[in-house]
XYZ file of C-alpha atoms in Angstrom:
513
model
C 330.261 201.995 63.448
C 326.365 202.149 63.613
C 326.225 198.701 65.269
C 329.018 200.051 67.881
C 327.319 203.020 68.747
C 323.872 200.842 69.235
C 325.602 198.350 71.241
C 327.311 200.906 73.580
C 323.775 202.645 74.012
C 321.798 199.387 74.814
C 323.297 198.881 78.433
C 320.693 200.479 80.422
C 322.120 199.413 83.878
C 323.901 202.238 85.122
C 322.829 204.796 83.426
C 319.619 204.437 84.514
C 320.550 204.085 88.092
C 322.863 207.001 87.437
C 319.937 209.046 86.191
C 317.257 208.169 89.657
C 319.969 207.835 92.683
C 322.163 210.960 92.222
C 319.450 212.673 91.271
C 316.996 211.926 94.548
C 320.605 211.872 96.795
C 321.374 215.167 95.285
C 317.728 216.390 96.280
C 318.392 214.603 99.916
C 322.203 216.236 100.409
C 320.645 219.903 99.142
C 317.857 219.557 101.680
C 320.521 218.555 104.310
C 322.586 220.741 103.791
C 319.890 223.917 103.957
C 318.623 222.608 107.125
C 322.117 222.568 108.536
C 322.706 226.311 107.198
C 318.996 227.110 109.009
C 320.251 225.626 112.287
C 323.514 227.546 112.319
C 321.826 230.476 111.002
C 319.090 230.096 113.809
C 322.393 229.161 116.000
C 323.982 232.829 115.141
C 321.135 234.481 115.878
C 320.156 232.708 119.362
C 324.053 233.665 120.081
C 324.011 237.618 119.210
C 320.405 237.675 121.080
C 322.361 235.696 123.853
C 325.175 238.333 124.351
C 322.970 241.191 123.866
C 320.799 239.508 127.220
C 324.226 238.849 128.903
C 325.739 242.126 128.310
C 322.187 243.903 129.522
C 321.959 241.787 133.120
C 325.650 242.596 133.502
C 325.208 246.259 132.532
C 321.577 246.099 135.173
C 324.177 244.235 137.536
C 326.433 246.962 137.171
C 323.939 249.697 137.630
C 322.272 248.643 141.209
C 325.866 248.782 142.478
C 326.274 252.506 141.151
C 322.748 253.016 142.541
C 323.774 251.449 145.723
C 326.234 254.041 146.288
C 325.010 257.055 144.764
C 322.022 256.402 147.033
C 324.222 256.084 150.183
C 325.928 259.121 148.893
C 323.141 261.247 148.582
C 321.651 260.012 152.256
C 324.912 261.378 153.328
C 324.430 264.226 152.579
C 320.815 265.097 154.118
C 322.813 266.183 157.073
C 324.363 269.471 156.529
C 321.545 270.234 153.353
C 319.377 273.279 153.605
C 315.631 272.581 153.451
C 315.663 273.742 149.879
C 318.815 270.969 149.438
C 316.766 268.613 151.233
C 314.121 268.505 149.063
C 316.195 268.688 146.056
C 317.922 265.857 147.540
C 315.183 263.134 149.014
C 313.683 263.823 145.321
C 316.578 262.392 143.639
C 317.217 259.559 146.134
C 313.148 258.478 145.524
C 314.012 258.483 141.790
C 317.414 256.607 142.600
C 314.857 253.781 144.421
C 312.555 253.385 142.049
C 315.345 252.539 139.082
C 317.160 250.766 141.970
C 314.056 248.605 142.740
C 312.871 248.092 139.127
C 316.694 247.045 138.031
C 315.968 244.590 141.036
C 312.793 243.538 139.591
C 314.140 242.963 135.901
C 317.189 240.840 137.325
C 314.723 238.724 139.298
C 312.233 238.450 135.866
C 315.228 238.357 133.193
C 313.200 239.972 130.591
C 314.875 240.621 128.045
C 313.542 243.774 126.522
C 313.210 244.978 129.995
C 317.031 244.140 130.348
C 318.129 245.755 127.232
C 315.715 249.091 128.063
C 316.908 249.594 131.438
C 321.111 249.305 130.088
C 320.136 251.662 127.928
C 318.999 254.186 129.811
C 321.418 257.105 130.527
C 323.717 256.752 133.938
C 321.195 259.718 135.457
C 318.646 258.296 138.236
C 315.281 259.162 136.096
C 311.868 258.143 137.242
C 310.908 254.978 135.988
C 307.386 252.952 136.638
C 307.994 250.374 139.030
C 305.732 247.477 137.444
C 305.664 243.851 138.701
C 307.111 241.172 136.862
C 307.277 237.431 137.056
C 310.032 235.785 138.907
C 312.151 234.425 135.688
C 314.084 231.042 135.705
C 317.762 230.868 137.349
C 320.824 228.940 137.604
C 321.585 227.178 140.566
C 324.594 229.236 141.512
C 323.033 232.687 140.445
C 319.711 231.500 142.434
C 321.843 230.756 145.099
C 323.734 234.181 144.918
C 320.137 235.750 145.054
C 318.141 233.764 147.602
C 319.441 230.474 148.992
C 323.188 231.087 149.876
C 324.851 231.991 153.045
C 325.061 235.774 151.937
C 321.618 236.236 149.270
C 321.109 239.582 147.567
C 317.325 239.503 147.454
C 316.557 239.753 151.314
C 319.588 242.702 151.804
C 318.335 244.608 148.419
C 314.864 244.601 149.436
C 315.915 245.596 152.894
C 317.967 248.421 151.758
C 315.299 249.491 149.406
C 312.970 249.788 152.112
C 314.951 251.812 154.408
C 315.556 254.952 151.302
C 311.868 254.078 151.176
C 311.372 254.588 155.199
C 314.155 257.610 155.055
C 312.240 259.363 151.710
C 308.921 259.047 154.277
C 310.006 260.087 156.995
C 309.563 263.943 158.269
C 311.990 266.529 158.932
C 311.890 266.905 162.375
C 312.419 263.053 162.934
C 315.724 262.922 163.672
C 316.609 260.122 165.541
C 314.636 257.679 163.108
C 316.736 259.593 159.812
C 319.870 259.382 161.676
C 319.207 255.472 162.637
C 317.891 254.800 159.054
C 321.190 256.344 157.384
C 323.067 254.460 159.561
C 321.548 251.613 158.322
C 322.102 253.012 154.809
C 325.612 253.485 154.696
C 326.364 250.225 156.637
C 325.024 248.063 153.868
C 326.231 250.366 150.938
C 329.654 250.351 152.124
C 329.804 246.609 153.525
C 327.871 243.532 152.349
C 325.598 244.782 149.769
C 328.132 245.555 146.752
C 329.762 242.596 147.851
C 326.632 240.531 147.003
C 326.127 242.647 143.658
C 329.665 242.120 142.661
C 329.489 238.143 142.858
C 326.122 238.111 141.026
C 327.886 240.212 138.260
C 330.388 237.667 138.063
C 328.174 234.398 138.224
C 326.262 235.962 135.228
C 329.545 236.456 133.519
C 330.810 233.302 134.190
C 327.669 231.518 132.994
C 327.161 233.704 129.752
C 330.974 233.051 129.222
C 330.046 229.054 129.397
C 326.942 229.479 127.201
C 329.325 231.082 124.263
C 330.980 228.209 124.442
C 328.245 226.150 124.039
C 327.028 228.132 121.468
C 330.104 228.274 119.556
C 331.300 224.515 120.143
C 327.689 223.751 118.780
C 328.068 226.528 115.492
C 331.687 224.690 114.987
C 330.195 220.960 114.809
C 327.617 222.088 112.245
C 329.956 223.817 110.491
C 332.326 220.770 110.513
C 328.951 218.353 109.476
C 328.190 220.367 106.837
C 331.357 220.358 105.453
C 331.594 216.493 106.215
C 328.666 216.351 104.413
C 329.178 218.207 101.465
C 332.524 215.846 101.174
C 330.163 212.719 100.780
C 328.366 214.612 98.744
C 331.037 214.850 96.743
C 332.221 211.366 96.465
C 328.894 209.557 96.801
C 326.708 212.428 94.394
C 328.798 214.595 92.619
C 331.161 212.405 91.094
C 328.579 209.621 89.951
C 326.674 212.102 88.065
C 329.660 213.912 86.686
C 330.916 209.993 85.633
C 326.683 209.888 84.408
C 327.233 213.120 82.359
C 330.786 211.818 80.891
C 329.243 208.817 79.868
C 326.175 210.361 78.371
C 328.385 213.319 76.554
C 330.592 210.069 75.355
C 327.449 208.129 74.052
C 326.128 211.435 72.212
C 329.473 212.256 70.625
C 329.938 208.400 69.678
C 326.780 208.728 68.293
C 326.840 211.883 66.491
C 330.508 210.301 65.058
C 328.860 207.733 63.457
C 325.880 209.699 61.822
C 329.091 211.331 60.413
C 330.362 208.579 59.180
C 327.361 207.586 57.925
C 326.761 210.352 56.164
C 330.154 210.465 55.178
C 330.224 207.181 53.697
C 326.860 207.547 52.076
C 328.337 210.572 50.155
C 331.567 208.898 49.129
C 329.312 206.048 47.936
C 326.890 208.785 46.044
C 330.105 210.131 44.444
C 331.244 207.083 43.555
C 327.808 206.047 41.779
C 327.801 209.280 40.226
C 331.234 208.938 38.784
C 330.424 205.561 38.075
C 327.634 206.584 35.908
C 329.597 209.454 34.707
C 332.213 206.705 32.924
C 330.362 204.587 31.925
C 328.981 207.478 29.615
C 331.912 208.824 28.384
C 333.335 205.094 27.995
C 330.282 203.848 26.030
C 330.118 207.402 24.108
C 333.892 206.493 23.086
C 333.604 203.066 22.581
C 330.684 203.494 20.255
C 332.143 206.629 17.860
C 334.810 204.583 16.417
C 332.387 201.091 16.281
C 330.179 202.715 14.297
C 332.625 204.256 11.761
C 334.127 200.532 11.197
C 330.166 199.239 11.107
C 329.408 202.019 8.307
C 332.225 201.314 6.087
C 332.138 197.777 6.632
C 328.430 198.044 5.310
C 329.372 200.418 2.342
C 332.087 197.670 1.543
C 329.439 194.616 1.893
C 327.614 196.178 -0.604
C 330.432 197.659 -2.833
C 329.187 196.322 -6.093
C 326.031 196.961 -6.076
C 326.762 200.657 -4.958
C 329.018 200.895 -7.766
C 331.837 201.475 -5.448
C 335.537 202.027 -6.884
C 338.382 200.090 -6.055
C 340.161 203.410 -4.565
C 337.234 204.138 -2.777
C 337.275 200.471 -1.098
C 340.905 201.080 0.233
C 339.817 204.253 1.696
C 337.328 203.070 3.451
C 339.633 200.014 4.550
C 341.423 203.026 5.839
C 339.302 204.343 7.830
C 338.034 200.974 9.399
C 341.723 200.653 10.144
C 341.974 203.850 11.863
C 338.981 203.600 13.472
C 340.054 200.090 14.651
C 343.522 201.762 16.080
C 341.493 204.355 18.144
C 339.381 201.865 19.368
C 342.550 199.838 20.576
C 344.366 202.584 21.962
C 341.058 203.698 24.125
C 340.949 200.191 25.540
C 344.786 200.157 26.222
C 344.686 203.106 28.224
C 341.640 202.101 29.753
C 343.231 198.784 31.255
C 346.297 200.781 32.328
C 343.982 203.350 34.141
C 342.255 200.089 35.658
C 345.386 198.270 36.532
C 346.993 201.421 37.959
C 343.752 202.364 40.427
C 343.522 198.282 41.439
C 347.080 198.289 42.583
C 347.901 195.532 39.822
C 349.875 196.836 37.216
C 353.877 195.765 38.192
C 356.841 198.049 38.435
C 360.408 197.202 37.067
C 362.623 199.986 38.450
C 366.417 200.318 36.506
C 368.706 202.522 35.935
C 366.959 203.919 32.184
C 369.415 206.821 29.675
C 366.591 209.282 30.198
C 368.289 210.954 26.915
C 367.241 207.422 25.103
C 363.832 207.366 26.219
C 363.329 210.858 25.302
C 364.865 210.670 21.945
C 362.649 207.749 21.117
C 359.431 209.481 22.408
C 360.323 212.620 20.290
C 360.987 210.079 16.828
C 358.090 208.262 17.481
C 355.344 211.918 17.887
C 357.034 213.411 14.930
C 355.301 211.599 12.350
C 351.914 212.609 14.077
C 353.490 216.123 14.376
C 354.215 216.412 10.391
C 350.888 216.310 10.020
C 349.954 219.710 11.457
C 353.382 221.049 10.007
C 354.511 221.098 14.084
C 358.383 220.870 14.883
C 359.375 218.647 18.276
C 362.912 220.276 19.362
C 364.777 218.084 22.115
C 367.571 219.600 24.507
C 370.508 217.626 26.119
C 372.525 218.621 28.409
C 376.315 217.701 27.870
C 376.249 215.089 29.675
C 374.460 212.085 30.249
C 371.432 211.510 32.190
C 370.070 208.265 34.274
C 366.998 207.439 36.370
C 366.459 204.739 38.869
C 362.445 204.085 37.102
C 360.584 201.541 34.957
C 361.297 202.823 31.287
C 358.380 201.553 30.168
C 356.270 203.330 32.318
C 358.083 206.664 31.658
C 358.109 206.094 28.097
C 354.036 205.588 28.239
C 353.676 208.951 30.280
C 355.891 211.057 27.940
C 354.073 209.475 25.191
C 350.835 210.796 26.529
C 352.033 214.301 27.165
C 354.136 215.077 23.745
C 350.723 213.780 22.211
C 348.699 215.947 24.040
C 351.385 219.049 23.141
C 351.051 218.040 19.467
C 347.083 217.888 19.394
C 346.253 220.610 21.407
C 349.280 222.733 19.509
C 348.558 225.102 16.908
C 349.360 224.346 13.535
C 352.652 225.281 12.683
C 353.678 225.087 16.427
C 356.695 224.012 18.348
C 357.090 221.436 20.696
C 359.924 221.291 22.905
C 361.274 218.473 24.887
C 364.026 219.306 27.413
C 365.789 217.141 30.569
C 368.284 218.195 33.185
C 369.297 216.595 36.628
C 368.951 220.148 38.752
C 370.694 218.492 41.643
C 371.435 215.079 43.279
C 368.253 213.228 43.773
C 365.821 214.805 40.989
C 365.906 214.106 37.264
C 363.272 216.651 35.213
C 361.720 216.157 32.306
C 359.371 219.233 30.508
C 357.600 219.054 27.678
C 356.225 222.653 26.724
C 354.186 223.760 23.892
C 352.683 226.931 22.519
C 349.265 225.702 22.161
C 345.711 226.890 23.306
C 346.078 226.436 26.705
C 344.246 226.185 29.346
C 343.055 227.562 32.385
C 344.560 226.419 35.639
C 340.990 226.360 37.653
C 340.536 223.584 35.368
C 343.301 222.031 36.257
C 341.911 219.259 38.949
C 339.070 218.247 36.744
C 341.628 218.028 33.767
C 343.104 215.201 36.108
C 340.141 213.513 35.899
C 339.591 210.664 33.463
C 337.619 211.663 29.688
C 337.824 215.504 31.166
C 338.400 217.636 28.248
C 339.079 221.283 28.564
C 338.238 223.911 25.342
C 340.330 227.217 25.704
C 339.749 227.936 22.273
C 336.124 227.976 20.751
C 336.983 227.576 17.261
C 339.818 224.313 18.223
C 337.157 221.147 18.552
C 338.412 218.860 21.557
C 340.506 215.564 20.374
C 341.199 212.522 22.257
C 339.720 210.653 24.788
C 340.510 213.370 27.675
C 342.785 209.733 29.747
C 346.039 210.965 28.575
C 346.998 213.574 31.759
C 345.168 211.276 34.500
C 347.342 208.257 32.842
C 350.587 210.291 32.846
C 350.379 211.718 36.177
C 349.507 208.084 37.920
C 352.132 206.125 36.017
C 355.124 209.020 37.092
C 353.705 208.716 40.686
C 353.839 204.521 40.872
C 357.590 205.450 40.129
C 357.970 207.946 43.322
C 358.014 211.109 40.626
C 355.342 214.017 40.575
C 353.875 215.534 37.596
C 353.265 219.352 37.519
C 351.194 221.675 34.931
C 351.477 225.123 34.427
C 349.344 226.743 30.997
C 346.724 229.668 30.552
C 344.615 230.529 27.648
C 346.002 230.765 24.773
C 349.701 230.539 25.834
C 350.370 227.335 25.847
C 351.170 224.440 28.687
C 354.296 223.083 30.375
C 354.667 219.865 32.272
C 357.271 219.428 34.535
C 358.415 215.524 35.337
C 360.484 214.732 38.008
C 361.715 210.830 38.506
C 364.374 210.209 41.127
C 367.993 210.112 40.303
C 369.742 206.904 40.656
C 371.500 208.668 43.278
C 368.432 209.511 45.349
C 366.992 206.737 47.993
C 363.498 206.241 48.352
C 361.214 209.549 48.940
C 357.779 209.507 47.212
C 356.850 212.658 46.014
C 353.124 213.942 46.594
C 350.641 213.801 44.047
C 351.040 216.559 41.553
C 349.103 219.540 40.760
């Protein structure tokens, strides 16, 4: 796993491409793209400031024609005015003239906060300055309209403007000049002038018109390149890095999964040291209690006569080599089945087994280790017999283990009882219940454990080798049974064994509590 996770790590290639292109094409396709969204931001603004200037030269536009024919109106009307009317009224036409010929002057300019001042103004002639301005820059057709067509606006404007200026100078008492220079008025009010006027007005509309256009047609391709460009972006930047990022986010979980198993297996293989250590104790503690017994007596018996040693004392202690001997043998018996069972060598011989047999046998056999302690093992049949599709040698070995366990850990005096049923088609159970010490069930899955020992009862020293559960429970489960254990302090235990029927295909049970 280590060696994977180094070998998928040592391929620098693309990831270190991955981690300098998309990185400086990122920083190149940001920078585009804000210089695109300054241009049509600059683009918007040119474009409001654009129709603000259009709208103003038509509105001026607009206003010389009004003034055209409010001043014709007024000269009209000099005529039949009273002196106090006239004055009243050659006032108002001089302040008509001097909007008339500053509108005139702004058009010709095209300033644009002159434009926008004078469409602001109210639709009443007021007195404005009349300031000089330069001559601004003009289209072909609206320069044409104003000074090199057939029919140009400048030379008739300034005309007109300089008769109200003649007709504003001239006296009272003049009155062939007035009359001639209101004739000249109203001809050019009412004929060619807001002709002229009118097609300038339109010229300027039709041109602004085309520069929206242009405007917008311009706003629409950056629009459309930005977008274009955030799609490459997209398949050229974006995805690389997020393919960059995958891979990185893959490496760092790969890796992070095999410090896990690392550590993982480096704490199975502590535990396993540990509870290699652990057995080898207990085993060499066992082993080396009953070795020393049969070394002691055999000792006392070397030197039997010069001890002065008894005949009756010499088969004692013959005894008690023989005993200790037994122990010995049953401690390494159980300790090769353990081994067998965990190395997957021991060999299953599945028949059809009398489970009333094997129990009966079991039960004869523990009952001269039960007279002992004055105990009484009790079996139950049913009434009728009971088979099991398991190796009987096995079983026998497992129900060995847990009658002796009922009988040692039994009070004196106790009971033992031994019971089997078949509850329903595929299930045989065996229990085996005492009223002993106990135990308590939060000891329960280091009881399961081999030379684990548990002491309910303080003044009840712990017997055996503390194999016997661990044994029974793996040889029932090599034979697709389950082994469960129910006890508490100083009530007693029950073990439950269930084998399958001979009725009952094959459906391994889970390991039991």
């Amino acid at each position: 796993m280590i060696e994977a996770s180094g070998a998928q790590g040592a391929d620098p290639g693309p990831i270190a491409w991955s981690k300098r292109a998309p990185t400086v094409a990122y920083a190149i396709g940001l920078t585009l793209v804000g210089l695109i969204a300054t241009v049509i931001w600059l683009t918007t603004i040119f474009m409001v400031s654009t129709q603000d200037q259009l709208a103003a030269e038509i509105n001026v536009a607009g206003r010389q024609r009004m003034l055209t024919q409010k001043t014709a109106f007024l000269t009209a009307s000099l005529p039949a005015a009273t002196p106090a009317e006239r004055s009243d009224l050659i006032a108002e036409i001089s302040a008509c003239t001097d909007l008339l010929e500053r509108a005139h002057r702004i058009m010709l300019s095209r300033n644009a906060e002159a434009l926008q001042a004078t469409a602001a103004e109210g639709a009443d002639c007021l007195p404005g300055a009349v300031e000089p301005m330069p001559q601004g820059e003009m289209s072909p057709a609206l320069g044409a309209a104003y000074f090199d067509g057939p029919q140009p606006v400048d030379p008739l404007l300034t005309r007109y403007i300089g008769l109200l200026r003649t007709l504003i100078a001239l006296p009272p008492g003049a009155a062939e000049r007035i009359d001639a220079t209101q004739a000249a008025i109203f001809d050019i009010a009412h004929t060619d002038l807001p002709r002229r006027l009118d097609r300038v007005a339109q010229i300027i509309q039709r041109e602004g018109e085309a520069h929206l256009e242009q405007l917008v047609l311009t706003k629409t391709l950056m629009w459309v390149a930005t977008l274009i460009l955030l799609v490459l972006e997209v398949i050229f930047i974006f995805r690389p890095m997020v393919r960059h990022i995958e891979r990185t986010v893959r490496s760092i979980q790969h890796m992070a999964f095999s410090l896990a198993e690392r550590s993982r297996a480096e704490e199975e293989l502590r535990l396993a040291n540990d509870a290699k250590t652990r057995f080898l104790a207990q085993m060499s503690h066992e082993l080396r209690t009953p070795l020393n017994a049969i070394i002691g007596y055999a000792q006392l018996l070397d030197s039997a006569d010069s001890l002065g040693i008894t005949p009756a004392k010499r088969k004692e202690y013959a005894g008690d080599i023989k005993a200790s001997g037994e122990h010995l043998l049953e401690l390494v018996t159980d300790l090769l089945d353990l081994s067998r069972i965990e190395t997957d060598t021991i060999s299953v011989n599945r028949d059809i087994v009398d489970i009333g047999r094997v129990v009966g046998g079991v039960a004869a056999m523990m009952r001269t280790k039960s007279h002992d302690r004055h105990q009484h093992i009790t079996v139950a049949r049913p009434d009728f017999p009971v088979s099991a599709r398991i190796d009987e040698r096995l079983l026998r070995q497992a129900l060995i283990n847990l009658v002796d366990n009922a009988v040692k850990y039994g009070r004196d005096g106790g009971h033992v009882h031994i019971a089997f049923a078949q509850p329903d088609q595929d299930d045989v159970e065996i229990v085996v219940e005492d009223d002993g010490i106990g135990f308590d069930m939060r000891d329960l899955s280091m009881l399961m454990e081999p030379f684990a020992r548990a002491q309910s009862d303080p003044t009840v020293a712990p017997d055996g080798f503390g194999l016997g559960l661990p044994l029974a429970r793996r040889l029932i489960e090599l034979q697709d049974g389950a082994l469960t254990l129910w006890s508490a302090p100083g009530k007693g235990t029950r073990a439950l064994v269930r084998v399958p029927s001979v009725e009952r295909p094959y459906r391994p049970y889970p390991a039991g509590d």
